[in-house]
Amino acid sequence: MITLPDKFRKDTEGKDTYLVPLVIIDDSVFISTEKLVMSEKNYDPLLQSIGSIRQSINLESRKFKTSSIKMEFYNFEYNDETLSVRLFRPSVINKVVKIYYKSQSAESLDDCLKVYSGYIKDVQEN
């Protein structure tokens, strides 16, 4: 069972809820759908969309398949460099990615709901 941070729980109990996804890659790249500062980290507004988290369990073999998620980013120049340059200097492949949801009154990551933690398996450009 997931334990919700107090501020997140209170914010989501109300009628109006405003959630913003936060993506942290290797504790060095901070991305969101909007520009914001949280815990003294600047989140760049380069997240275009975030897919659903997938998981599967095989009850016969008692195996749990690790979840996966697909995200799409904007790759335009922001703060004098493109996101693709930042992702490959050094490469983010096999680095940890964490995804949180920030509610309207969250002031730090401790107030946000962590929904995913995994490793970057693939990066595709088009």
Backbone as XML, in Angstrom:
<?xml version="1.0"?>
<chain id="A" units="angstrom">
  <residue number="1" name="MET">
    <atom name="N" x="0.837" y="-1.181" z="0.000"/>
    <atom name="CA" x="0.000" y="0.000" z="0.000"/>
    <atom name="C" x="0.883" y="1.246" z="0.000"/>
  </residue>
  <residue number="2" name="ILE">
    <atom name="N" x="0.486" y="2.224" z="-0.775"/>
    <atom name="CA" x="1.244" y="3.466" z="-0.896"/>
    <atom name="C" x="0.862" y="4.410" z="0.233"/>
  </residue>
  <residue number="3" name="THR">
    <atom name="N" x="1.880" y="4.971" z="0.878"/>
    <atom name="CA" x="1.651" y="5.985" z="1.895"/>
    <atom name="C" x="1.788" y="7.352" z="1.245"/>
  </residue>
  <residue number="4" name="LEU">
    <atom name="N" x="0.731" y="8.125" z="1.291"/>
    <atom name="CA" x="0.742" y="9.443" z="0.673"/>
    <atom name="C" x="1.338" y="10.473" z="1.622"/>
  </residue>
  <residue number="5" name="PRO">
    <atom name="N" x="2.190" y="11.365" z="1.103"/>
    <atom name="CA" x="2.656" y="12.484" z="1.931"/>
    <atom name="C" x="1.452" y="13.324" z="2.374"/>
  </residue>
  <residue number="6" name="ASP">
    <atom name="N" x="1.515" y="13.897" z="3.557"/>
    <atom name="CA" x="0.375" y="14.631" z="4.119"/>
    <atom name="C" x="-0.139" y="15.732" z="3.197"/>
  </residue>
  <residue number="7" name="LYS">
    <atom name="N" x="0.763" y="16.561" z="2.674"/>
    <atom name="CA" x="0.320" y="17.660" z="1.800"/>
    <atom name="C" x="-0.331" y="17.124" z="0.536"/>
  </residue>
  <residue number="8" name="PHE">
    <atom name="N" x="0.225" y="16.065" z="-0.027"/>
    <atom name="CA" x="-0.341" y="15.469" z="-1.238"/>
    <atom name="C" x="-1.740" y="14.926" z="-0.948"/>
  </residue>
  <residue number="9" name="ARG">
    <atom name="N" x="-1.885" y="14.217" z="0.153"/>
    <atom name="CA" x="-3.183" y="13.657" z="0.525"/>
    <atom name="C" x="-4.216" y="14.757" z="0.710"/>
  </residue>
  <residue number="10" name="LYS">
    <atom name="N" x="-3.857" y="15.823" z="1.429"/>
    <atom name="CA" x="-4.796" y="16.925" z="1.662"/>
    <atom name="C" x="-5.172" y="17.625" z="0.362"/>
  </residue>
  <residue number="11" name="ASP">
    <atom name="N" x="-4.176" y="17.810" z="-0.520"/>
    <atom name="CA" x="-4.450" y="18.479" z="-1.794"/>
    <atom name="C" x="-5.364" y="17.651" z="-2.695"/>
  </residue>
  <residue number="12" name="THR">
    <atom name="N" x="-5.242" y="16.337" z="-2.639"/>
    <atom name="CA" x="-6.043" y="15.490" z="-3.526"/>
    <atom name="C" x="-7.410" y="15.138" z="-2.942"/>
  </residue>
  <residue number="13" name="GLU">
    <atom name="N" x="-7.654" y="15.480" z="-1.695"/>
    <atom name="CA" x="-8.968" y="15.252" z="-1.095"/>
    <atom name="C" x="-9.963" y="16.331" z="-1.500"/>
  </residue>
  <residue number="14" name="GLY">
    <atom name="N" x="-9.470" y="17.480" z="-1.918"/>
    <atom name="CA" x="-10.340" y="18.588" z="-2.273"/>
    <atom name="C" x="-10.990" y="18.411" z="-3.633"/>
  </residue>
  <residue number="15" name="LYS">
    <atom name="N" x="-11.811" y="19.372" z="-3.978"/>
    <atom name="CA" x="-12.537" y="19.336" z="-5.245"/>
    <atom name="C" x="-11.602" y="19.591" z="-6.428"/>
  </residue>
  <residue number="16" name="ASP">
    <atom name="N" x="-10.697" y="20.548" z="-6.286"/>
    <atom name="CA" x="-9.783" y="20.902" z="-7.361"/>
    <atom name="C" x="-8.385" y="20.387" z="-7.050"/>
  </residue>
  <residue number="17" name="THR">
    <atom name="N" x="-7.827" y="19.657" z="-7.988"/>
    <atom name="CA" x="-6.487" y="19.105" z="-7.823"/>
    <atom name="C" x="-5.642" y="19.504" z="-9.015"/>
  </residue>
  <residue number="18" name="TYR">
    <atom name="N" x="-4.422" y="19.931" z="-8.751"/>
    <atom name="CA" x="-3.503" y="20.319" z="-9.809"/>
    <atom name="C" x="-2.204" y="19.556" z="-9.601"/>
  </residue>
  <residue number="19" name="LEU">
    <atom name="N" x="-1.962" y="18.548" z="-10.421"/>
    <atom name="CA" x="-0.763" y="17.720" z="-10.311"/>
    <atom name="C" x="0.191" y="18.004" z="-11.458"/>
  </residue>
  <residue number="20" name="VAL">
    <atom name="N" x="1.473" y="18.095" z="-11.129"/>
    <atom name="CA" x="2.520" y="18.360" z="-12.116"/>
    <atom name="C" x="3.548" y="17.234" z="-12.015"/>
  </residue>
  <residue number="21" name="PRO">
    <atom name="N" x="3.867" y="16.573" z="-13.144"/>
    <atom name="CA" x="4.882" y="15.522" z="-13.093"/>
    <atom name="C" x="6.292" y="16.113" z="-13.005"/>
  </residue>
  <residue number="22" name="LEU">
    <atom name="N" x="7.133" y="15.471" z="-12.210"/>
    <atom name="CA" x="8.538" y="15.852" z="-12.080"/>
    <atom name="C" x="9.384" y="14.639" z="-12.457"/>
  </residue>
  <residue number="23" name="VAL">
    <atom name="N" x="10.323" y="14.815" z="-13.373"/>
    <atom name="CA" x="11.203" y="13.738" z="-13.806"/>
    <atom name="C" x="12.628" y="14.086" z="-13.383"/>
  </residue>
  <residue number="24" name="ILE">
    <atom name="N" x="13.260" y="13.173" z="-12.662"/>
    <atom name="CA" x="14.637" y="13.374" z="-12.212"/>
    <atom name="C" x="15.482" y="12.249" z="-12.791"/>
  </residue>
  <residue number="25" name="ILE">
    <atom name="N" x="16.474" y="12.619" z="-13.583"/>
    <atom name="CA" x="17.356" y="11.643" z="-14.212"/>
    <atom name="C" x="18.732" y="11.747" z="-13.577"/>
  </residue>
  <residue number="26" name="ASP">
    <atom name="N" x="19.149" y="10.667" z="-12.928"/>
    <atom name="CA" x="20.486" y="10.542" z="-12.342"/>
    <atom name="C" x="20.824" y="11.712" z="-11.404"/>
  </residue>
  <residue number="27" name="ASP">
    <atom name="N" x="19.833" y="12.252" z="-10.735"/>
    <atom name="CA" x="20.015" y="13.384" z="-9.818"/>
    <atom name="C" x="20.782" y="14.546" z="-10.446"/>
  </residue>
  <residue number="28" name="SER">
    <atom name="N" x="20.704" y="14.657" z="-11.787"/>
    <atom name="CA" x="21.409" y="15.751" z="-12.449"/>
    <atom name="C" x="20.572" y="16.455" z="-13.515"/>
  </residue>
  <residue number="29" name="VAL">
    <atom name="N" x="19.538" y="15.807" z="-14.020"/>
    <atom name="CA" x="18.653" y="16.409" z="-15.014"/>
    <atom name="C" x="17.261" y="16.457" z="-14.399"/>
  </residue>
  <residue number="30" name="PHE">
    <atom name="N" x="16.672" y="17.651" z="-14.367"/>
    <atom name="CA" x="15.385" y="17.870" z="-13.723"/>
    <atom name="C" x="14.425" y="18.459" z="-14.755"/>
  </residue>
  <residue number="31" name="ILE">
    <atom name="N" x="13.341" y="17.732" z="-15.038"/>
    <atom name="CA" x="12.425" y="18.107" z="-16.115"/>
    <atom name="C" x="10.990" y="18.018" z="-15.618"/>
  </residue>
  <residue number="32" name="SER">
    <atom name="N" x="10.151" y="18.905" z="-16.121"/>
    <atom name="CA" x="8.736" y="18.902" z="-15.795"/>
    <atom name="C" x="7.947" y="19.437" z="-16.987"/>
  </residue>
  <residue number="33" name="THR">
    <atom name="N" x="6.639" y="19.539" z="-16.817"/>
    <atom name="CA" x="5.811" y="20.117" z="-17.870"/>
    <atom name="C" x="5.784" y="21.639" z="-17.786"/>
  </residue>
  <residue number="34" name="GLU">
    <atom name="N" x="6.275" y="22.178" z="-16.678"/>
    <atom name="CA" x="6.340" y="23.627" z="-16.525"/>
    <atom name="C" x="7.609" y="24.006" z="-15.778"/>
  </residue>
  <residue number="35" name="LYS">
    <atom name="N" x="8.020" y="25.245" z="-15.938"/>
    <atom name="CA" x="9.216" y="25.726" z="-15.267"/>
    <atom name="C" x="8.899" y="25.952" z="-13.796"/>
  </residue>
  <residue number="36" name="LEU">
    <atom name="N" x="9.691" y="25.321" z="-12.925"/>
    <atom name="CA" x="9.489" y="25.519" z="-11.490"/>
    <atom name="C" x="10.771" y="25.203" z="-10.738"/>
  </residue>
  <residue number="37" name="VAL">
    <atom name="N" x="10.814" y="25.656" z="-9.495"/>
    <atom name="CA" x="11.948" y="25.399" z="-8.604"/>
    <atom name="C" x="11.408" y="24.638" z="-7.405"/>
  </residue>
  <residue number="38" name="MET">
    <atom name="N" x="12.055" y="23.514" z="-7.106"/>
    <atom name="CA" x="11.644" y="22.699" z="-5.964"/>
    <atom name="C" x="12.903" y="22.149" z="-5.317"/>
  </residue>
  <residue number="39" name="SER">
    <atom name="N" x="13.034" y="22.311" z="-4.015"/>
    <atom name="CA" x="14.215" y="21.847" z="-3.269"/>
    <atom name="C" x="15.507" y="22.368" z="-3.893"/>
  </residue>
  <residue number="40" name="GLU">
    <atom name="N" x="15.485" y="23.633" z="-4.284"/>
    <atom name="CA" x="16.635" y="24.335" z="-4.864"/>
    <atom name="C" x="17.096" y="23.757" z="-6.199"/>
  </residue>
  <residue number="41" name="LYS">
    <atom name="N" x="16.233" y="23.003" z="-6.873"/>
    <atom name="CA" x="16.535" y="22.455" z="-8.196"/>
    <atom name="C" x="15.609" y="23.106" z="-9.203"/>
  </residue>
  <residue number="42" name="ASN">
    <atom name="N" x="16.176" y="23.502" z="-10.340"/>
    <atom name="CA" x="15.391" y="24.102" z="-11.411"/>
    <atom name="C" x="14.884" y="23.015" z="-12.350"/>
  </residue>
  <residue number="43" name="TYR">
    <atom name="N" x="13.584" y="22.910" z="-12.483"/>
    <atom name="CA" x="12.964" y="21.953" z="-13.392"/>
    <atom name="C" x="12.673" y="22.662" z="-14.704"/>
  </residue>
  <residue number="44" name="ASP">
    <atom name="N" x="13.222" y="22.133" z="-15.792"/>
    <atom name="CA" x="13.034" y="22.727" z="-17.105"/>
    <atom name="C" x="11.722" y="22.236" z="-17.722"/>
  </residue>
  <residue number="45" name="PRO">
    <atom name="N" x="10.990" y="23.114" z="-18.420"/>
    <atom name="CA" x="9.681" y="22.758" z="-18.988"/>
    <atom name="C" x="9.817" y="22.024" z="-20.323"/>
  </residue>
  <residue number="46" name="LEU">
    <atom name="N" x="10.443" y="20.862" z="-20.307"/>
    <atom name="CA" x="10.719" y="20.124" z="-21.534"/>
    <atom name="C" x="9.963" y="18.806" z="-21.636"/>
  </residue>
  <residue number="47" name="LEU">
    <atom name="N" x="9.136" y="18.481" z="-20.656"/>
    <atom name="CA" x="8.349" y="17.245" z="-20.692"/>
    <atom name="C" x="7.078" y="17.494" z="-21.486"/>
  </residue>
  <residue number="48" name="GLN">
    <atom name="N" x="6.947" y="16.765" z="-22.588"/>
    <atom name="CA" x="5.764" y="16.915" z="-23.441"/>
    <atom name="C" x="4.624" y="16.035" z="-22.947"/>
  </residue>
  <residue number="49" name="SER">
    <atom name="N" x="4.916" y="14.767" z="-22.705"/>
    <atom name="CA" x="3.875" y="13.859" z="-22.216"/>
    <atom name="C" x="4.509" y="12.698" z="-21.467"/>
  </residue>
  <residue number="50" name="ILE">
    <atom name="N" x="3.704" y="12.106" z="-20.631"/>
    <atom name="CA" x="4.159" y="10.961" z="-19.843"/>
    <atom name="C" x="3.087" y="9.884" z="-19.955"/>
  </residue>
  <residue number="51" name="GLY">
    <atom name="N" x="3.513" y="8.686" z="-20.314"/>
    <atom name="CA" x="2.569" y="7.590" z="-20.508"/>
    <atom name="C" x="2.188" y="6.935" z="-19.195"/>
  </residue>
  <residue number="52" name="SER">
    <atom name="N" x="1.408" y="5.887" z="-19.307"/>
    <atom name="CA" x="1.007" y="5.158" z="-18.110"/>
    <atom name="C" x="2.085" y="4.152" z="-17.716"/>
  </residue>
  <residue number="53" name="ILE">
    <atom name="N" x="2.104" y="3.807" z="-16.458"/>
    <atom name="CA" x="3.085" y="2.862" z="-15.934"/>
    <atom name="C" x="2.514" y="1.458" z="-16.102"/>
  </residue>
  <residue number="54" name="ARG">
    <atom name="N" x="3.315" y="0.555" z="-16.689"/>
    <atom name="CA" x="2.859" y="-0.808" z="-16.947"/>
    <atom name="C" x="3.564" y="-1.811" z="-16.041"/>
  </residue>
  <residue number="55" name="GLN">
    <atom name="N" x="2.786" y="-2.765" z="-15.554"/>
    <atom name="CA" x="3.329" y="-3.846" z="-14.738"/>
    <atom name="C" x="2.596" y="-5.121" z="-15.091"/>
  </residue>
  <residue number="56" name="SER">
    <atom name="N" x="3.239" y="-6.252" z="-14.858"/>
    <atom name="CA" x="2.554" y="-7.523" z="-15.052"/>
    <atom name="C" x="3.062" y="-8.538" z="-14.048"/>
  </residue>
  <residue number="57" name="ILE">
    <atom name="N" x="2.161" y="-9.442" z="-13.664"/>
    <atom name="CA" x="2.493" y="-10.498" z="-12.707"/>
    <atom name="C" x="2.033" y="-11.821" z="-13.312"/>
  </residue>
  <residue number="58" name="ASN">
    <atom name="N" x="2.928" y="-12.806" z="-13.336"/>
    <atom name="CA" x="2.572" y="-14.146" z="-13.776"/>
    <atom name="C" x="2.348" y="-14.967" z="-12.510"/>
  </residue>
  <residue number="59" name="LEU">
    <atom name="N" x="1.092" y="-15.276" z="-12.216"/>
    <atom name="CA" x="0.761" y="-15.979" z="-10.987"/>
    <atom name="C" x="1.265" y="-17.424" z="-10.982"/>
  </residue>
  <residue number="60" name="GLU">
    <atom name="N" x="1.321" y="-18.042" z="-12.161"/>
    <atom name="CA" x="1.789" y="-19.428" z="-12.224"/>
    <atom name="C" x="3.277" y="-19.541" z="-11.893"/>
  </residue>
  <residue number="61" name="SER">
    <atom name="N" x="4.083" y="-18.669" z="-12.470"/>
    <atom name="CA" x="5.532" y="-18.730" z="-12.234"/>
    <atom name="C" x="5.974" y="-17.827" z="-11.079"/>
  </residue>
  <residue number="62" name="ARG">
    <atom name="N" x="5.036" y="-17.063" z="-10.550"/>
    <atom name="CA" x="5.317" y="-16.120" z="-9.461"/>
    <atom name="C" x="6.404" y="-15.118" z="-9.827"/>
  </residue>
  <residue number="63" name="LYS">
    <atom name="N" x="6.333" y="-14.640" z="-11.049"/>
    <atom name="CA" x="7.308" y="-13.653" z="-11.506"/>
    <atom name="C" x="6.610" y="-12.323" z="-11.730"/>
  </residue>
  <residue number="64" name="PHE">
    <atom name="N" x="7.310" y="-11.289" z="-11.338"/>
    <atom name="CA" x="6.820" y="-9.924" z="-11.469"/>
    <atom name="C" x="7.651" y="-9.230" z="-12.533"/>
  </residue>
  <residue number="65" name="LYS">
    <atom name="N" x="7.002" y="-8.725" z="-13.562"/>
    <atom name="CA" x="7.716" y="-8.024" z="-14.618"/>
    <atom name="C" x="7.856" y="-6.556" z="-14.241"/>
  </residue>
  <residue number="66" name="THR">
    <atom name="N" x="9.074" y="-6.072" z="-14.317"/>
    <atom name="CA" x="9.353" y="-4.681" z="-13.974"/>
    <atom name="C" x="8.525" y="-3.751" z="-14.853"/>
  </residue>
  <residue number="67" name="SER">
    <atom name="N" x="8.021" y="-2.731" z="-14.247"/>
    <atom name="CA" x="7.192" y="-1.774" z="-14.961"/>
    <atom name="C" x="8.016" y="-0.952" z="-15.936"/>
  </residue>
  <residue number="68" name="SER">
    <atom name="N" x="7.321" y="-0.371" z="-16.878"/>
    <atom name="CA" x="7.982" y="0.510" z="-17.840"/>
    <atom name="C" x="7.089" y="1.713" z="-18.089"/>
  </residue>
  <residue number="69" name="ILE">
    <atom name="N" x="7.713" y="2.748" z="-18.586"/>
    <atom name="CA" x="6.974" y="3.977" z="-18.868"/>
    <atom name="C" x="7.624" y="4.652" z="-20.068"/>
  </residue>
  <residue number="70" name="LYS">
    <atom name="N" x="6.811" y="5.278" z="-20.882"/>
    <atom name="CA" x="7.323" y="5.999" z="-22.041"/>
    <atom name="C" x="7.044" y="7.487" z="-21.834"/>
  </residue>
  <residue number="71" name="MET">
    <atom name="N" x="8.086" y="8.294" z="-22.038"/>
    <atom name="CA" x="7.940" y="9.737" z="-21.901"/>
    <atom name="C" x="8.381" y="10.402" z="-23.200"/>
  </residue>
  <residue number="72" name="GLU">
    <atom name="N" x="7.765" y="11.511" z="-23.517"/>
    <atom name="CA" x="8.160" y="12.300" z="-24.679"/>
    <atom name="C" x="8.578" y="13.679" z="-24.200"/>
  </residue>
  <residue number="73" name="PHE">
    <atom name="N" x="9.692" y="14.163" z="-24.776"/>
    <atom name="CA" x="10.260" y="15.442" z="-24.374"/>
    <atom name="C" x="10.373" y="16.376" z="-25.568"/>
  </residue>
  <residue number="74" name="TYR">
    <atom name="N" x="10.414" y="17.666" z="-25.297"/>
    <atom name="CA" x="10.739" y="18.657" z="-26.316"/>
    <atom name="C" x="12.255" y="18.742" z="-26.404"/>
  </residue>
  <residue number="75" name="ASN">
    <atom name="N" x="12.772" y="18.791" z="-27.618"/>
    <atom name="CA" x="14.226" y="18.835" z="-27.795"/>
    <atom name="C" x="14.674" y="20.170" z="-28.395"/>
  </residue>
  <residue number="76" name="PHE">
    <atom name="N" x="14.002" y="21.229" z="-28.065"/>
    <atom name="CA" x="14.438" y="22.516" z="-28.573"/>
    <atom name="C" x="15.492" y="23.110" z="-27.641"/>
  </residue>
  <residue number="77" name="GLU">
    <atom name="N" x="16.143" y="24.145" z="-28.112"/>
    <atom name="CA" x="17.194" y="24.767" z="-27.308"/>
    <atom name="C" x="16.575" y="25.486" z="-26.103"/>
  </residue>
  <residue number="78" name="TYR">
    <atom name="N" x="17.098" y="25.145" z="-24.934"/>
    <atom name="CA" x="16.626" y="25.745" z="-23.690"/>
    <atom name="C" x="17.852" y="25.964" z="-22.811"/>
  </residue>
  <residue number="79" name="ASN">
    <atom name="N" x="18.037" y="27.165" z="-22.315"/>
    <atom name="CA" x="19.242" y="27.530" z="-21.546"/>
    <atom name="C" x="20.516" y="27.218" z="-22.334"/>
  </residue>
  <residue number="80" name="ASP">
    <atom name="N" x="20.507" y="27.580" z="-23.594"/>
    <atom name="CA" x="21.668" y="27.491" z="-24.485"/>
    <atom name="C" x="22.092" y="26.083" z="-24.868"/>
  </residue>
  <residue number="81" name="GLU">
    <atom name="N" x="21.260" y="25.064" z="-24.671"/>
    <atom name="CA" x="21.573" y="23.726" z="-25.173"/>
    <atom name="C" x="20.297" y="22.917" z="-25.323"/>
  </residue>
  <residue number="82" name="THR">
    <atom name="N" x="20.350" y="21.916" z="-26.192"/>
    <atom name="CA" x="19.188" y="21.061" z="-26.396"/>
    <atom name="C" x="19.197" y="19.940" z="-25.361"/>
  </residue>
  <residue number="83" name="LEU">
    <atom name="N" x="18.042" y="19.350" z="-25.151"/>
    <atom name="CA" x="17.933" y="18.266" z="-24.189"/>
    <atom name="C" x="18.761" y="17.058" z="-24.624"/>
  </residue>
  <residue number="84" name="SER">
    <atom name="N" x="18.805" y="16.769" z="-25.917"/>
    <atom name="CA" x="19.577" y="15.606" z="-26.387"/>
    <atom name="C" x="21.056" y="15.747" z="-26.036"/>
  </residue>
  <residue number="85" name="VAL">
    <atom name="N" x="21.591" y="16.956" z="-26.071"/>
    <atom name="CA" x="22.990" y="17.164" z="-25.671"/>
    <atom name="C" x="23.149" y="16.875" z="-24.189"/>
  </residue>
  <residue number="86" name="ARG">
    <atom name="N" x="22.221" y="17.354" z="-23.373"/>
    <atom name="CA" x="22.298" y="17.116" z="-21.927"/>
    <atom name="C" x="22.166" y="15.634" z="-21.580"/>
  </residue>
  <residue number="87" name="LEU">
    <atom name="N" x="21.377" y="14.904" z="-22.349"/>
    <atom name="CA" x="21.159" y="13.487" z="-22.054"/>
    <atom name="C" x="22.344" y="12.603" z="-22.431"/>
  </residue>
  <residue number="88" name="PHE">
    <atom name="N" x="23.219" y="13.106" z="-23.276"/>
    <atom name="CA" x="24.349" y="12.286" z="-23.716"/>
    <atom name="C" x="25.706" y="12.879" z="-23.361"/>
  </residue>
  <residue number="89" name="ARG">
    <atom name="N" x="25.724" y="13.746" z="-22.390"/>
    <atom name="CA" x="26.991" y="14.315" z="-21.920"/>
    <atom name="C" x="27.066" y="14.244" z="-20.405"/>
  </residue>
  <residue number="90" name="PRO">
    <atom name="N" x="27.361" y="13.184" z="-19.759"/>
    <atom name="CA" x="27.525" y="11.816" z="-20.263"/>
    <atom name="C" x="26.173" y="11.148" z="-20.505"/>
  </residue>
  <residue number="91" name="SER">
    <atom name="N" x="26.196" y="9.986" z="-21.091"/>
    <atom name="CA" x="24.978" y="9.274" z="-21.467"/>
    <atom name="C" x="24.134" y="8.915" z="-20.249"/>
  </residue>
  <residue number="92" name="VAL">
    <atom name="N" x="22.822" y="8.978" z="-20.421"/>
    <atom name="CA" x="21.900" y="8.635" z="-19.341"/>
    <atom name="C" x="21.450" y="7.178" z="-19.410"/>
  </residue>
  <residue number="93" name="ILE">
    <atom name="N" x="21.895" y="6.439" z="-20.394"/>
    <atom name="CA" x="21.521" y="5.032" z="-20.507"/>
    <atom name="C" x="21.985" y="4.290" z="-19.253"/>
  </residue>
  <residue number="94" name="ASN">
    <atom name="N" x="21.117" y="3.490" z="-18.697"/>
    <atom name="CA" x="21.329" y="2.727" z="-17.454"/>
    <atom name="C" x="21.430" y="3.606" z="-16.209"/>
  </residue>
  <residue number="95" name="LYS">
    <atom name="N" x="21.015" y="4.842" z="-16.311"/>
    <atom name="CA" x="20.983" y="5.734" z="-15.143"/>
    <atom name="C" x="19.585" y="5.682" z="-14.519"/>
  </residue>
  <residue number="96" name="VAL">
    <atom name="N" x="19.507" y="6.057" z="-13.275"/>
    <atom name="CA" x="18.241" y="6.019" z="-12.530"/>
    <atom name="C" x="17.336" y="7.175" z="-12.957"/>
  </residue>
  <residue number="97" name="VAL">
    <atom name="N" x="16.072" y="6.860" z="-13.156"/>
    <atom name="CA" x="15.057" y="7.884" z="-13.417"/>
    <atom name="C" x="13.973" y="7.729" z="-12.351"/>
  </residue>
  <residue number="98" name="LYS">
    <atom name="N" x="13.552" y="8.858" z="-11.786"/>
    <atom name="CA" x="12.492" y="8.873" z="-10.780"/>
    <atom name="C" x="11.412" y="9.829" z="-11.260"/>
  </residue>
  <residue number="99" name="ILE">
    <atom name="N" x="10.169" y="9.447" z="-11.024"/>
    <atom name="CA" x="9.043" y="10.294" z="-11.410"/>
    <atom name="C" x="8.183" y="10.542" z="-10.178"/>
  </residue>
  <residue number="100" name="TYR">
    <atom name="N" x="7.886" y="11.804" z="-9.962"/>
    <atom name="CA" x="7.048" y="12.240" z="-8.848"/>
    <atom name="C" x="5.870" y="13.023" z="-9.410"/>
  </residue>
  <residue number="101" name="TYR">
    <atom name="N" x="4.809" y="13.118" z="-8.616"/>
    <atom name="CA" x="3.726" y="14.047" z="-8.917"/>
    <atom name="C" x="3.664" y="15.065" z="-7.797"/>
  </residue>
  <residue number="102" name="LYS">
    <atom name="N" x="3.716" y="16.336" z="-8.197"/>
    <atom name="CA" x="3.681" y="17.462" z="-7.263"/>
    <atom name="C" x="2.264" y="18.012" z="-7.227"/>
  </residue>
  <residue number="103" name="SER">
    <atom name="N" x="1.719" y="18.163" z="-6.048"/>
    <atom name="CA" x="0.409" y="18.785" z="-5.896"/>
    <atom name="C" x="0.586" y="20.285" z="-5.660"/>
  </residue>
  <residue number="104" name="GLN">
    <atom name="N" x="-0.513" y="21.005" z="-5.621"/>
    <atom name="CA" x="-0.457" y="22.468" z="-5.608"/>
    <atom name="C" x="0.257" y="23.080" z="-4.404"/>
  </residue>
  <residue number="105" name="SER">
    <atom name="N" x="0.254" y="22.452" z="-3.244"/>
    <atom name="CA" x="0.901" y="23.075" z="-2.088"/>
    <atom name="C" x="2.252" y="22.440" z="-1.726"/>
  </residue>
  <residue number="106" name="ALA">
    <atom name="N" x="2.742" y="21.529" z="-2.544"/>
    <atom name="CA" x="4.031" y="20.871" z="-2.260"/>
    <atom name="C" x="5.168" y="21.877" z="-2.309"/>
  </residue>
  <residue number="107" name="GLU">
    <atom name="N" x="6.054" y="21.786" z="-1.322"/>
    <atom name="CA" x="7.202" y="22.691" z="-1.246"/>
    <atom name="C" x="8.536" y="21.974" z="-1.442"/>
  </residue>
  <residue number="108" name="SER">
    <atom name="N" x="8.543" y="20.651" z="-1.290"/>
    <atom name="CA" x="9.764" y="19.868" z="-1.471"/>
    <atom name="C" x="9.387" y="18.496" z="-2.030"/>
  </residue>
  <residue number="109" name="LEU">
    <atom name="N" x="10.392" y="17.705" z="-2.400"/>
    <atom name="CA" x="10.119" y="16.360" z="-2.908"/>
    <atom name="C" x="9.460" y="15.475" z="-1.858"/>
  </residue>
  <residue number="110" name="ASP">
    <atom name="N" x="9.697" y="15.761" z="-0.594"/>
    <atom name="CA" x="9.060" y="14.988" z="0.472"/>
    <atom name="C" x="7.543" y="15.166" z="0.475"/>
  </residue>
  <residue number="111" name="ASP">
    <atom name="N" x="7.057" y="16.261" z="-0.092"/>
    <atom name="CA" x="5.620" y="16.530" z="-0.179"/>
    <atom name="C" x="4.997" y="15.929" z="-1.430"/>
  </residue>
  <residue number="112" name="CYS">
    <atom name="N" x="5.822" y="15.392" z="-2.332"/>
    <atom name="CA" x="5.350" y="14.864" z="-3.612"/>
    <atom name="C" x="5.196" y="13.346" z="-3.550"/>
  </residue>
  <residue number="113" name="LEU">
    <atom name="N" x="4.366" y="12.810" z="-4.430"/>
    <atom name="CA" x="4.145" y="11.375" z="-4.495"/>
    <atom name="C" x="5.092" y="10.757" z="-5.517"/>
  </residue>
  <residue number="114" name="LYS">
    <atom name="N" x="5.946" y="9.849" z="-5.061"/>
    <atom name="CA" x="6.856" y="9.136" z="-5.963"/>
    <atom name="C" x="6.068" y="7.995" z="-6.594"/>
  </residue>
  <residue number="115" name="VAL">
    <atom name="N" x="5.976" y="8.009" z="-7.939"/>
    <atom name="CA" x="5.176" y="7.003" z="-8.629"/>
    <atom name="C" x="6.018" y="6.017" z="-9.432"/>
  </residue>
  <residue number="116" name="TYR">
    <atom name="N" x="7.287" y="6.336" z="-9.647"/>
    <atom name="CA" x="8.104" y="5.446" z="-10.462"/>
    <atom name="C" x="9.582" y="5.636" z="-10.146"/>
  </residue>
  <residue number="117" name="SER">
    <atom name="N" x="10.309" y="4.538" z="-10.173"/>
    <atom name="CA" x="11.757" y="4.555" z="-10.074"/>
    <atom name="C" x="12.267" y="3.398" z="-10.909"/>
  </residue>
  <residue number="118" name="GLY">
    <atom name="N" x="13.194" y="3.682" z="-11.798"/>
    <atom name="CA" x="13.717" y="2.637" z="-12.671"/>
    <atom name="C" x="14.985" y="3.098" z="-13.343"/>
  </residue>
  <residue number="119" name="TYR">
    <atom name="N" x="15.352" y="2.405" z="-14.405"/>
    <atom name="CA" x="16.559" y="2.725" z="-15.151"/>
    <atom name="C" x="16.198" y="3.048" z="-16.597"/>
  </residue>
  <residue number="120" name="ILE">
    <atom name="N" x="16.943" y="3.948" z="-17.186"/>
    <atom name="CA" x="16.703" y="4.323" z="-18.577"/>
    <atom name="C" x="17.275" y="3.228" z="-19.472"/>
  </residue>
  <residue number="121" name="LYS">
    <atom name="N" x="16.413" y="2.663" z="-20.285"/>
    <atom name="CA" x="16.805" y="1.556" z="-21.146"/>
    <atom name="C" x="17.092" y="2.032" z="-22.569"/>
  </residue>
  <residue number="122" name="ASP">
    <atom name="N" x="16.375" y="3.048" z="-23.019"/>
    <atom name="CA" x="16.481" y="3.444" z="-24.419"/>
    <atom name="C" x="16.095" y="4.920" z="-24.556"/>
  </residue>
  <residue number="123" name="VAL">
    <atom name="N" x="16.759" y="5.599" z="-25.466"/>
    <atom name="CA" x="16.418" y="6.975" z="-25.822"/>
    <atom name="C" x="16.333" y="7.018" z="-27.340"/>
  </residue>
  <residue number="124" name="GLN">
    <atom name="N" x="15.204" y="7.522" z="-27.849"/>
    <atom name="CA" x="15.009" y="7.612" z="-29.305"/>
    <atom name="C" x="14.771" y="9.061" z="-29.681"/>
  </residue>
  <residue number="125" name="GLU">
    <atom name="N" x="15.341" y="9.440" z="-30.806"/>
    <atom name="CA" x="15.124" y="10.798" z="-31.352"/>
    <atom name="C" x="14.410" y="10.678" z="-32.684"/>
  </residue>
  <residue number="126" name="ASN">
    <atom name="N" x="13.617" y="11.692" z="-33.012"/>
    <atom name="CA" x="13.021" y="11.743" z="-34.350"/>
    <atom name="C" x="12.981" y="13.159" z="-34.837"/>
  </residue>
</chain>
